[in-house]
Coordinates of C-alpha atoms (C1' of nucleotides) in Angstrom, one line a residue:
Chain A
X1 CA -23.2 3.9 -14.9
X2 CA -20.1 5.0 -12.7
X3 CA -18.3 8.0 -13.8
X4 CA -14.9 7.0 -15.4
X5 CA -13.2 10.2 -14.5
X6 CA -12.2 9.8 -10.8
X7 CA -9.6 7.1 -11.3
X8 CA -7.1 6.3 -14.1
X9 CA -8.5 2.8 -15.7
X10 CA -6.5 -0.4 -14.4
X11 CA -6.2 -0.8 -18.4
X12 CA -4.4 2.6 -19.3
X13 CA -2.1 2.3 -16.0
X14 CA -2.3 -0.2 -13.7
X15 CA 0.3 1.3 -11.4
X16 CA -1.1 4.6 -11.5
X17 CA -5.0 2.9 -10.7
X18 CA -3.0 1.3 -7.8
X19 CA -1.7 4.5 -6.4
X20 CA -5.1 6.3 -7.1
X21 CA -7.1 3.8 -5.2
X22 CA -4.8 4.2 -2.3
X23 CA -4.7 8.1 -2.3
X24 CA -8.7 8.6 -3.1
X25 CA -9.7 5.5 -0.9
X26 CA -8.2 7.8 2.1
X27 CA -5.7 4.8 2.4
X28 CA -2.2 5.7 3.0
X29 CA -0.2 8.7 1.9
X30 CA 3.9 9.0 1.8
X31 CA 5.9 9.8 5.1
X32 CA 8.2 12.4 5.1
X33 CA 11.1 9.8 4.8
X34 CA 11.4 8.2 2.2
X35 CA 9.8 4.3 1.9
X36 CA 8.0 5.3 4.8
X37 CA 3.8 4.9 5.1
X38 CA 1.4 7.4 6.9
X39 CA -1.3 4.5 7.2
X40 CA -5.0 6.8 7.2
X41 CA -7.9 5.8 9.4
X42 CA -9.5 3.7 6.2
X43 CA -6.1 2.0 5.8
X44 CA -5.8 0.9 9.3
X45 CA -9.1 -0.4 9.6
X46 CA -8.7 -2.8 7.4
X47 CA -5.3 -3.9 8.5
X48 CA -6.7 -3.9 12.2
X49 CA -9.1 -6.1 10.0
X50 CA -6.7 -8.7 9.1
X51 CA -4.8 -8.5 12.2
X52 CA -8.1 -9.7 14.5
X53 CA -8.6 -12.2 11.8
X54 CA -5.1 -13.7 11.8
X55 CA -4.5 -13.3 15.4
X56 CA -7.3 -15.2 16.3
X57 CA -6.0 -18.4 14.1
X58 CA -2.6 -18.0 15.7
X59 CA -3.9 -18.2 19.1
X60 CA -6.1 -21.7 18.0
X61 CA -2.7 -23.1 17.1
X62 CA -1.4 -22.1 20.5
X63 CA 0.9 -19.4 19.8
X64 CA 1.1 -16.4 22.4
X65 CA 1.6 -12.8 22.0
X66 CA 4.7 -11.3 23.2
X67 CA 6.6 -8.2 22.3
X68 CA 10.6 -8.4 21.7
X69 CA 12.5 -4.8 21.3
X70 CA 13.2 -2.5 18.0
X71 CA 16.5 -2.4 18.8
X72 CA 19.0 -5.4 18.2
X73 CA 22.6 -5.7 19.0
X74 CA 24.6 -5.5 15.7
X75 CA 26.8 -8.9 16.7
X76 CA 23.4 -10.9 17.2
X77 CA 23.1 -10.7 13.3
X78 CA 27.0 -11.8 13.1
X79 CA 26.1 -15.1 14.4
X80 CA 23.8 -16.8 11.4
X81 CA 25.9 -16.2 8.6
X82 CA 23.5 -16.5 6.0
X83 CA 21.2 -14.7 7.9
X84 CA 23.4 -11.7 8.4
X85 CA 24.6 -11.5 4.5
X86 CA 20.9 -11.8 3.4
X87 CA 19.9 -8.6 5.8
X88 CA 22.7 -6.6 5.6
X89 CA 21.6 -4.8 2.5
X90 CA 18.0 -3.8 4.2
X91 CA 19.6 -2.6 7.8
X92 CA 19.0 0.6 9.4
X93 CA 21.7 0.6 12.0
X94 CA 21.7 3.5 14.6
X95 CA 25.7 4.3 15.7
X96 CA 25.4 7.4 17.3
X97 CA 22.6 7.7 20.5
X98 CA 22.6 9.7 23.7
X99 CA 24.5 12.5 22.7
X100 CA 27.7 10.0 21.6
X101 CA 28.9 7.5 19.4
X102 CA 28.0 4.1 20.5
X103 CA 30.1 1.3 21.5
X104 CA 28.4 -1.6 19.7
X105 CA 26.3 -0.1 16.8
X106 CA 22.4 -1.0 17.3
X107 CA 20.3 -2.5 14.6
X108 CA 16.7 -1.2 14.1
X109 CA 15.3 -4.8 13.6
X110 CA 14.6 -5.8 10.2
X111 CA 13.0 -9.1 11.7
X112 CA 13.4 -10.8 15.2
X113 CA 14.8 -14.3 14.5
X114 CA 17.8 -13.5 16.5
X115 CA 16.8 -11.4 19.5
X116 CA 13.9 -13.7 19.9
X117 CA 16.6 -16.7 19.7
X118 CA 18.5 -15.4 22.5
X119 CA 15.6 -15.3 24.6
X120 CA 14.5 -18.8 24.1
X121 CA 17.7 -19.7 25.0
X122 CA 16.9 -18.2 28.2
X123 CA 13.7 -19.8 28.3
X124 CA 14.1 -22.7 27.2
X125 CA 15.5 -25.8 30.0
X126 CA 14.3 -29.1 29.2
X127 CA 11.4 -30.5 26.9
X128 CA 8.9 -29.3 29.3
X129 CA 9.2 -26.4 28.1
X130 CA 8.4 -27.2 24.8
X131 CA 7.0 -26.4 22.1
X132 CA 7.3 -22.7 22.6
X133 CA 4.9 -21.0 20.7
X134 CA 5.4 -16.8 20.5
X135 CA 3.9 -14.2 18.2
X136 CA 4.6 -10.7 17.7
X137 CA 2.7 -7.9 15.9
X138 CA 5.7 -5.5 15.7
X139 CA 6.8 -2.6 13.1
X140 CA 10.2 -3.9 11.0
X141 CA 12.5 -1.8 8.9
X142 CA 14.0 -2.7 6.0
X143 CA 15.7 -0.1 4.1
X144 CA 13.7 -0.1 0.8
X145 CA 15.5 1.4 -2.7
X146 CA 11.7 1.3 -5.0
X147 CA 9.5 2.0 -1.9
X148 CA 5.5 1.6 -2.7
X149 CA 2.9 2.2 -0.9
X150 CA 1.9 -0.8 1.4
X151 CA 3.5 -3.2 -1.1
X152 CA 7.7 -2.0 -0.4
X153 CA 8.0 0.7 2.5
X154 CA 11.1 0.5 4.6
X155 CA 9.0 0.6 7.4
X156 CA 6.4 -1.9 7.6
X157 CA 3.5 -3.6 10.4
X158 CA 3.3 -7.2 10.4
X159 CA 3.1 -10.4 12.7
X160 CA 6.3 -12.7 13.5
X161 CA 5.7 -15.5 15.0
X162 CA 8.9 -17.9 16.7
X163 CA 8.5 -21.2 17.7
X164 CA 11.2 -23.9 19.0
X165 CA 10.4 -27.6 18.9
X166 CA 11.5 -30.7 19.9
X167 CA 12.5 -32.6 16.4
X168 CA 12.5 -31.5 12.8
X169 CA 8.9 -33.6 12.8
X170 CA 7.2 -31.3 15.0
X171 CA 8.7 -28.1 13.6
X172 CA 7.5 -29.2 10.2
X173 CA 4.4 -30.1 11.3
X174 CA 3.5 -26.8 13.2
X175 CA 4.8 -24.7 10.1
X176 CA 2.6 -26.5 8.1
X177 CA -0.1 -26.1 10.7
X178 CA 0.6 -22.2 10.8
X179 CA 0.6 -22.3 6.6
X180 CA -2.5 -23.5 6.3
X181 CA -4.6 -23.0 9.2
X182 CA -3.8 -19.4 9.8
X183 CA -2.6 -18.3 6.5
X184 CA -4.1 -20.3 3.6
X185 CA -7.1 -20.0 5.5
X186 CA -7.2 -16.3 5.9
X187 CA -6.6 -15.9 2.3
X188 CA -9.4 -18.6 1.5
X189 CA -12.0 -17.2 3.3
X190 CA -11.6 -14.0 4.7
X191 CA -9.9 -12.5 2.2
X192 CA -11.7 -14.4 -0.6
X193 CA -7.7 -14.6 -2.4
X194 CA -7.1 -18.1 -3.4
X195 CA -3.0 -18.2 -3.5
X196 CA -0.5 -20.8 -5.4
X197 CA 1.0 -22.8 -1.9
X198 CA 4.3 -24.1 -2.1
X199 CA 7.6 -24.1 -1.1
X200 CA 10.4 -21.1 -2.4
X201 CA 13.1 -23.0 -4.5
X202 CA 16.6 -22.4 -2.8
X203 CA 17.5 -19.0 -4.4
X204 CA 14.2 -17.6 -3.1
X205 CA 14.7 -18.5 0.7
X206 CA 14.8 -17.0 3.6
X207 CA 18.3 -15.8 4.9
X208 CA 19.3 -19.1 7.3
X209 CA 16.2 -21.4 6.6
X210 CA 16.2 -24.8 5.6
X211 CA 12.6 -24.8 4.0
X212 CA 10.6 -21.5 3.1
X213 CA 6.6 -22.3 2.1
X214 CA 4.9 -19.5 0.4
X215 CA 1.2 -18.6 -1.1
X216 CA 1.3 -16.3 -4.4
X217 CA -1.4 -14.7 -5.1
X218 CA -2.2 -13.2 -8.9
X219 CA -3.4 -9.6 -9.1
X220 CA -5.5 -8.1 -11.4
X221 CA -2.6 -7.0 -13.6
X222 CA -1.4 -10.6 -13.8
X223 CA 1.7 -10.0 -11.5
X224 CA 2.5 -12.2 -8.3
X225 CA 2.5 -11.1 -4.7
X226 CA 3.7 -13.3 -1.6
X227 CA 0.9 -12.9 0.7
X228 CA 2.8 -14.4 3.7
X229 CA 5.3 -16.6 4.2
X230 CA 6.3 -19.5 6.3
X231 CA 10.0 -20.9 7.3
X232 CA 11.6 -24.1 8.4
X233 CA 14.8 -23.0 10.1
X234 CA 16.1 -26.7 10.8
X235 CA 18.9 -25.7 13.7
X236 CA 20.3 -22.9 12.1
X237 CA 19.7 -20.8 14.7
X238 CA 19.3 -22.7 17.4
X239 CA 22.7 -23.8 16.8
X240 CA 23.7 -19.8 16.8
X241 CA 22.2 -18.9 19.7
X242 CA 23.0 -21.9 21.7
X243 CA 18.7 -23.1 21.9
X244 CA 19.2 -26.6 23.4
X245 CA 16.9 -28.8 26.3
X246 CA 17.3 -31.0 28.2
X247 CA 15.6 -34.3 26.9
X248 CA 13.5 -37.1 28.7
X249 CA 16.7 -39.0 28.8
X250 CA 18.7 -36.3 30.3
X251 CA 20.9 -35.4 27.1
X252 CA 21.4 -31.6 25.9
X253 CA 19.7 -31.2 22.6
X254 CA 18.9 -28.3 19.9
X255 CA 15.5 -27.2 19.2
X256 CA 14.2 -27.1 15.9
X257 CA 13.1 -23.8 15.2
X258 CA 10.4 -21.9 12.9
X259 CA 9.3 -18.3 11.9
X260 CA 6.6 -17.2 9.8
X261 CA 5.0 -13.7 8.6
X262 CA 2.4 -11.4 7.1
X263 CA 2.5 -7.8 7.0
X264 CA 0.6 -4.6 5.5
X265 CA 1.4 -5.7 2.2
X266 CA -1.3 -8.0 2.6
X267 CA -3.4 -4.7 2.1
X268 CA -1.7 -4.1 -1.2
X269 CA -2.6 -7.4 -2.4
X270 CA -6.5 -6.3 -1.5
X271 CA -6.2 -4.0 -3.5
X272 CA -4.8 -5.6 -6.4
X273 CA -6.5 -8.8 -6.0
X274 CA -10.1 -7.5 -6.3
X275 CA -10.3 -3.7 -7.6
X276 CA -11.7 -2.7 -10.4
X277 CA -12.2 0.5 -11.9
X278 CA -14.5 2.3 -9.8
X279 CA -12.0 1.8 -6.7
X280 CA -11.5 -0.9 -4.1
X281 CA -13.7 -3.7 -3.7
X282 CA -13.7 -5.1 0.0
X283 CA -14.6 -8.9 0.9
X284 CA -17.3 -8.6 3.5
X285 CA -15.7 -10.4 6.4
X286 CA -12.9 -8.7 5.9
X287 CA -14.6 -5.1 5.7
X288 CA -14.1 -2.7 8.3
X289 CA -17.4 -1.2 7.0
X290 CA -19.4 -3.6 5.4
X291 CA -22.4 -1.9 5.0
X292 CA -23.3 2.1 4.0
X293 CA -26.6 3.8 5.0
X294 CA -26.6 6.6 2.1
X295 CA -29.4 9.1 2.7
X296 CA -30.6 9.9 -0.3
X297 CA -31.3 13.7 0.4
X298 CA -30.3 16.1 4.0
X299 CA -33.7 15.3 4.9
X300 CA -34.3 14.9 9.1
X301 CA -36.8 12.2 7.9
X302 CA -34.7 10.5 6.0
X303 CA -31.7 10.6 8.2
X304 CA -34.2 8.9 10.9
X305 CA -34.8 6.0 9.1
X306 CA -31.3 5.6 7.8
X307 CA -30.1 5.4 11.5
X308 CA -32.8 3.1 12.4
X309 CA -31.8 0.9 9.6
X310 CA -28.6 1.2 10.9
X311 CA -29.3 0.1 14.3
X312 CA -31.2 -2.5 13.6
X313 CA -28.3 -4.1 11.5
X314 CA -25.9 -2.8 13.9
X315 CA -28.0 -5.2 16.2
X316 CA -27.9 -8.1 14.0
X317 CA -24.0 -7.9 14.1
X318 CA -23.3 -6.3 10.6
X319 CA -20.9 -3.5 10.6
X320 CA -22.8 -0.8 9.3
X321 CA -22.2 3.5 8.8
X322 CA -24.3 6.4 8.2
X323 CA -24.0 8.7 5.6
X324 CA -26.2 11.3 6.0
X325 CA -27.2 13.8 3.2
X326 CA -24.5 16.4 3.0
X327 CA -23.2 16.7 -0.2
X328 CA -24.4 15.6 -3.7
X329 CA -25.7 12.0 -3.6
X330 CA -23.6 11.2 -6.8
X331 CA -20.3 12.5 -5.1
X332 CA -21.1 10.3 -2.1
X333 CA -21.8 7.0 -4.0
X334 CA -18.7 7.0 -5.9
X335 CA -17.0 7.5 -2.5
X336 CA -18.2 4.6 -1.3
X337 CA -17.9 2.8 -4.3
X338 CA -13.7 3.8 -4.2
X339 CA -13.6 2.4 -0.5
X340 CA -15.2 -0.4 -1.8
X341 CA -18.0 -0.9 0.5
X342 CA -19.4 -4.5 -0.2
X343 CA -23.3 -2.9 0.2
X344 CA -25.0 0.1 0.0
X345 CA -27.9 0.9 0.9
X346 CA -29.7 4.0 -0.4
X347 CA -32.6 5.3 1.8
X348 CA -34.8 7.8 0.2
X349 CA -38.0 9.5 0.4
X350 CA -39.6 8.2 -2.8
X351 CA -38.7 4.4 -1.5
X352 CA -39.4 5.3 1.9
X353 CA -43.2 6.0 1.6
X354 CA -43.5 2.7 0.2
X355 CA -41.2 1.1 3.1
X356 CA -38.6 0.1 0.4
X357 CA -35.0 0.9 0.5
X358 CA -32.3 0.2 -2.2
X359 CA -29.6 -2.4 -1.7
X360 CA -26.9 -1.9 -4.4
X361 CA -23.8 -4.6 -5.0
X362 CA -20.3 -3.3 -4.6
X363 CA -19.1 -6.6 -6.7
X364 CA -21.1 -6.4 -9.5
X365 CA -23.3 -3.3 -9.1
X366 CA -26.7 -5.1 -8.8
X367 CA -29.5 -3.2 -7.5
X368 CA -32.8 -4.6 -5.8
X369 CA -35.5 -3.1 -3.8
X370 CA -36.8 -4.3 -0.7
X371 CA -38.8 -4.1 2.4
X372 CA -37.8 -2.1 5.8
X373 CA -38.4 -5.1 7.3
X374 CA -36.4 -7.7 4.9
X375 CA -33.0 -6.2 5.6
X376 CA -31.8 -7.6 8.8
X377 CA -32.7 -11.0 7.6
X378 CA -31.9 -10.1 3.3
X379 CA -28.2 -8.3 4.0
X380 CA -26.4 -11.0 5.9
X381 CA -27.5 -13.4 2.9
X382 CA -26.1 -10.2 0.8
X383 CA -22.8 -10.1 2.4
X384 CA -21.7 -14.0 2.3
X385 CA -23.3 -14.2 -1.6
X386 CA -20.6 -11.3 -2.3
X387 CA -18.2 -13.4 -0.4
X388 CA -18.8 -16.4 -2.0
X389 CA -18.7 -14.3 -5.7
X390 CA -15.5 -12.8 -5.1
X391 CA -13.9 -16.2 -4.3
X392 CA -14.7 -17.4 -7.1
X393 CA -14.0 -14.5 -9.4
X394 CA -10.7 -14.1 -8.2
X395 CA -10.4 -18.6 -8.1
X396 CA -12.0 -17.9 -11.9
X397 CA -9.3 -15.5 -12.6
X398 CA -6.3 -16.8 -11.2
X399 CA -6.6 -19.6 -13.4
X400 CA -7.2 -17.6 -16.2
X401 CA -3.8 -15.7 -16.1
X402 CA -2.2 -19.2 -15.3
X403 CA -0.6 -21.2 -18.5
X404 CA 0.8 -24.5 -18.6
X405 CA 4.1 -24.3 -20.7
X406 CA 6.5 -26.5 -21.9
X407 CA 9.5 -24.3 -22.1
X408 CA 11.6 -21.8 -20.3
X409 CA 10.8 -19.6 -23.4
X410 CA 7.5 -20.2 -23.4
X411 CA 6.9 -19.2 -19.5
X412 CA 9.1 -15.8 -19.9
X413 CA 5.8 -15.0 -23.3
X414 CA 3.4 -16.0 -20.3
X415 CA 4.2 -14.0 -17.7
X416 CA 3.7 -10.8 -19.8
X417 CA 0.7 -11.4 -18.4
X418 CA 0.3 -14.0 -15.9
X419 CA 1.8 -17.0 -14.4
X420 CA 3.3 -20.0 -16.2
X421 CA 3.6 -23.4 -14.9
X422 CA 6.0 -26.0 -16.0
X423 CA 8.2 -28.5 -14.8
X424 CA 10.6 -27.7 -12.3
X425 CA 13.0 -29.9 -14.4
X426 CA 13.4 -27.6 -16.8
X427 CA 14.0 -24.7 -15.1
X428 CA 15.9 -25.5 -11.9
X429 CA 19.6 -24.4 -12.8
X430 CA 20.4 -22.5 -16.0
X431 CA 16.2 -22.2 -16.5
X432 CA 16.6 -19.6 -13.2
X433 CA 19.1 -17.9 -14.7
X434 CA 17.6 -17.2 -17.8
X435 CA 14.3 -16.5 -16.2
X436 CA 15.5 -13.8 -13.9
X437 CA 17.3 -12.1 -16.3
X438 CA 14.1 -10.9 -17.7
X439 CA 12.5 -10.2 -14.4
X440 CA 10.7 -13.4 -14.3
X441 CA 11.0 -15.2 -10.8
X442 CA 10.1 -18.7 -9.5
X443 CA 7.2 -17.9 -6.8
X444 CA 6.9 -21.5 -6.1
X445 CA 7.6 -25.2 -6.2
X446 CA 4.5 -28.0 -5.7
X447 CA 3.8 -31.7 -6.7
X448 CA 1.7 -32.4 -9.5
X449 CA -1.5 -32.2 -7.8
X450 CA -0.8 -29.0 -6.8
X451 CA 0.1 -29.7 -3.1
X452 CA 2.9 -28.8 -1.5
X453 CA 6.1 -31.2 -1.4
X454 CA 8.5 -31.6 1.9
X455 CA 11.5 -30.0 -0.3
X456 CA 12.8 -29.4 -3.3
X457 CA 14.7 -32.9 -3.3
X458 CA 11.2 -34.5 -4.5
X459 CA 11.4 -35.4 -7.9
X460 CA 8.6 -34.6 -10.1
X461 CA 7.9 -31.3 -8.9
X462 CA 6.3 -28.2 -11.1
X463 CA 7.2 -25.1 -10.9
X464 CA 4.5 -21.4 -11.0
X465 CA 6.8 -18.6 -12.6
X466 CA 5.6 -14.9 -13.2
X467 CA 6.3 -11.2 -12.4
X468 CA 6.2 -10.1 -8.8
X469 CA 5.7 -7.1 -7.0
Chain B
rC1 C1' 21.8 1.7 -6.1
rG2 C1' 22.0 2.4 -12.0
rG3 C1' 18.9 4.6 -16.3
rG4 C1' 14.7 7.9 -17.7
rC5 C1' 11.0 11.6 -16.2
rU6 C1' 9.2 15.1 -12.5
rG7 C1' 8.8 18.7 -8.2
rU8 C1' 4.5 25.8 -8.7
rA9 C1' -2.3 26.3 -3.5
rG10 C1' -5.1 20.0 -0.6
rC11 C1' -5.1 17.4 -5.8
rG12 C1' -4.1 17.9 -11.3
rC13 C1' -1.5 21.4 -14.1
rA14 C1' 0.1 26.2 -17.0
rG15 C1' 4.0 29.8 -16.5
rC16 C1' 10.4 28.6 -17.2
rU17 C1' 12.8 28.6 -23.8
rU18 C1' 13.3 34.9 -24.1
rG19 C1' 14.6 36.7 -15.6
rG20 C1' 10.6 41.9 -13.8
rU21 C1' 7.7 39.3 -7.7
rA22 C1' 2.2 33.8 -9.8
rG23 C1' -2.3 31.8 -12.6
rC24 C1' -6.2 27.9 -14.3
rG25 C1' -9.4 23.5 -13.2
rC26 C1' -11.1 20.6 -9.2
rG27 C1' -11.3 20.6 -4.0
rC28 C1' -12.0 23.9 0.5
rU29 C1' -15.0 28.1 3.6
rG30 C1' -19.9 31.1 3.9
rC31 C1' -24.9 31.9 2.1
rG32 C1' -28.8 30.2 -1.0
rU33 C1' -31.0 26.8 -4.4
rU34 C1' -30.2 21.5 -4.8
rC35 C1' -29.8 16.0 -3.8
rG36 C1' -32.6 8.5 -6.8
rG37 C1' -25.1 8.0 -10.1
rG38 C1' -19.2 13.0 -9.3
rA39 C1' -25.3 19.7 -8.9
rC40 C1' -25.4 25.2 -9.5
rG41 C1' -25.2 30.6 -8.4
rC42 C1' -22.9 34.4 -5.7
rA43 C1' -19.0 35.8 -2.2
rG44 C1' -14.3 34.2 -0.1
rA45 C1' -9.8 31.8 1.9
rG46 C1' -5.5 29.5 0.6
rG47 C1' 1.4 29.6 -2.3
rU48 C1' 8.7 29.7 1.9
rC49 C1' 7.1 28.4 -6.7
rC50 C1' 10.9 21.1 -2.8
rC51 C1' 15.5 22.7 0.1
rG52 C1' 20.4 25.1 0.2
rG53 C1' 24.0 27.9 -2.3
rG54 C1' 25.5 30.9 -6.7
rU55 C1' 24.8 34.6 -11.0
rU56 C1' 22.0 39.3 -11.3
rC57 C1' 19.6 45.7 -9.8
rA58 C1' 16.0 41.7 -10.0
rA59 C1' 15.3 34.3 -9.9
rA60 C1' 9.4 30.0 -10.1
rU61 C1' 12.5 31.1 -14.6
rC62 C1' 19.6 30.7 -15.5
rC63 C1' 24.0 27.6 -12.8
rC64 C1' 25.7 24.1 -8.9
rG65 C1' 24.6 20.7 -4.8
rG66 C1' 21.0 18.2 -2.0
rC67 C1' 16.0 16.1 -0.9
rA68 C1' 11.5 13.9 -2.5
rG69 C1' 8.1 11.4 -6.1
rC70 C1' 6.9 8.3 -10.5
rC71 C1' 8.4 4.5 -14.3
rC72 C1' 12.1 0.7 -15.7
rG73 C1' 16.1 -2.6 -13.8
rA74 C1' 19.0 -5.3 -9.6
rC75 C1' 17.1 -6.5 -4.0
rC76 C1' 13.0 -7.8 -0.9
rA77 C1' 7.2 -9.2 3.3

RNA sequence: CGGGCUGUAGCGCAGCUUGGUAGCGCGCUGCGUUCGGGACGCAGAGGUCCCGGGUUCAAAUCCCGGCAGCCCGACCA
């Protein structure tokens, strides 16, 4: 029924449908700089979305917002030397400020694992004062050579969150705590994007961690995106930036520390995770605007009852807009349909004299007529069925692009087009090697049962390999 | 950062080969008729032809150098 002219088909281009949804969806558009991200009123919503909806989880496990500066002494990077070879590439460094060369060039931060370190070293005196539990939502630059939209910008938005512990037991356990409570569950059920969890095998981990736990989501095209990302930094930097307390028994000790993100490429993966032709297709918890109020017609009559409708679900705590009659009713419905407004609700004067309005489906385009005074009660009920579908669409489809393979050869044929999962025996090593060199990656490492093992040292492990943006 | 393609009105493009001062579709503005799946008529507005240099009487067009975008690769949230 939709027109198929507005965007190119996933099918003919899926990178170009990508970039279409994000340009006619009122998303994003290019800065002036290149890899950077004008992020549009639509765009923000929905990451202001995400951020209420993962801030809230990080505050149940305790964390605390803080805010650490964009600017980071070049020698703080110098002191993790993994860290500081795996960043180098990506920095932005500013060397001349003030009208003058500077004595010690300043790094625009990339991430905050070091300034942040310095400060808990501050902070930080005996065991009292631990653990301690910080957050950030912060802009990062890393200097980006294929820059796209939300997915690779060399400026991005994003949560960091820092944490220092007592013993490698209660790091672990917090990072676990963070990946699944804040993270997995995010994905799970506000995001309706089930995700491969597991942990990155060593040549995917983060510069200066011991452990790095992931979720991999599958798009529509069959490619992997990390959704977030979780990290087990054993004393690496606690040992570089001299984070020590004083234990019960009166000895100096090093914290154990941890750091874990999600940024605006978690829009990206939205995008790519549920959209379909006719635009994007918004989970309703997640959806800044879950609801339309289309007039039919610029009618004052019409336009009356749309904003009573709207009030009255405004009331019942839906989040519900007005779209009053200018414009061709066609144009407007495939507008909404692009921004991917889970429901619709068309209010016009033929329905009206009945007391009827139309509820129409953003997921799967169903239509049903019902009484004025249904709604309040029917569209709640509307909005967590939708929910409920696009989990399971997206669980029904992310096994459907996952094979299980025997062979290195076998997984590099299945990720034309999907993941592959094999044993981690067989790839570990020379497997990587071969994989990589045709672009193929190893998202993640779990047990057998799909859970996610304490390190790579476990024996048995599998292995999910495929594409990535 | 390598390889390929591209930059002309907000968007999509033609014009460039063969230099002569810019056009089409959509969108936008106004008025009117419309409006239940991208409406139509009439009248309009809008361009440093990516930027800088060069050749020339004359450059969107030819030459050189930048910058930006897209696709593929290496790197990454």
């Amino acid at each position: 029924m939709a027109s198929q002219s507005v965007l190119t088909p996933q099918s003919q281009d899926f990178p170009r449908w990508y970039q279409d949804v994000v340009a006619k969806a009122e998303m994003a558009d290019n800065g002036p700089v290149r890899g950077t991200m004008v992020i549009r009123p639509y765009g923000y919503a929905i990451w202001e979305r995400m951020q209420y909806e993962m801030d809230v989880r990080i505050k149940k496990t305790g964390a605390k917002n803080a805010y650490f500066p964009l600017f980071i002494p070049e020698s703080y990077f110098a002191r993790e030397a993994e860290h500081v070879e795996g960043f180098s590439p990506e920095l932005a460094v500013v060397t001349y400020a003030g009208g003058e060369e500077l004595a010690e060039p300043i790094v625009v931060r990339p991430t905050s694992e070091t300034v942040v370190g310095e400060f808990m070293a501050k902070w930080i005196q005996s065991y009292r004062d631990l653990p301690l539990l910080l957050n950030q939502w912060a802009n990062v630059v890393r200097w980006e050579l294929r820059p796209r939209l939300f997915l690779r910008s060399s400026e991005f938005l994003w949560q960091e969150g820092h944490t220092a512990h007592e013993s490698l037991d209660d790091a672990s356990a917090y990072a676990r705590r963070i990946h699944y409570e804040v993270y997995n569950d995010f994905m799970v059920n506000v995001l309706a994007c089930p995700s491969y969890i597991g942990i990155k095998p060593a040549s995917e981990r983060f510069p200066g961690a011991i452990n790095s736990m992931t979720g991999e989501a599958v798009m529509r095209d069959g490619k992997a995106l990390q959704m977030m990302t979780t990290h087990e930094l054993g004393q690496n930097f606690a040992r570089a930036f001299d984070i020590y307390y004083q234990s019960e028994a009166g000895q100096a000790e090093l914290c154990f520390t941890t750091s874990w993100g999600a940024s605006t490429r978690l829009v990206g993966g939205l995008i790519m995770a549920h959209g379909d032709d006719n635009g994007l297709v918004v989970p309703p918890r997640l959806a800044p605007i879950q609801v339309v109020v289309v007039a039919v017609r610029d009618d004052a009559e019409v336009n009356e009852a749309c904003e009573r409708v709207a009030a009255s679900l405004g009331d019942a705590g839906v989040r519900v807009e007005v779209d009053r009659g200018r414009g061709s009713f066609g144009r407007r419905v495939t507008d909404w349909e692009i921004k991917g407004v889970p429901i619709r609700i068309e209010v016009g004067p033929r329905d009206l004299a009945q007391g009827l309005v139309t509820l129409v489906r953003r997921d799967n385009a169903e239509k049903t007529t019902l009484g004025l005074g249904a709604l309040v009660s029917e569209v709640p009920l509307a909005l967590e069925s939708i929910q409920t579908n696009l989990l399971a669409r997206a669980i029904a489809h992310r096994d459907e692009r996952t094979r299980d393979v025997d062979s290195v050869a076998d997984a590099i044929d299945a990720a034309k087009d999907g993941f592959a999962r094999l044993a981690w025996d067989l790839v570990a090593g020379e497997g990587e090697t071969t994989l990589n060199a045709q672009a193929v990656s190893v998202r993640c490492l779990q047990r057998q049962d799909g859970s996610m093992p304490s390190s790579e040292d476990e024996g048995g492990l599998i292995c999910l390999v495929a594409k990535s943006y």
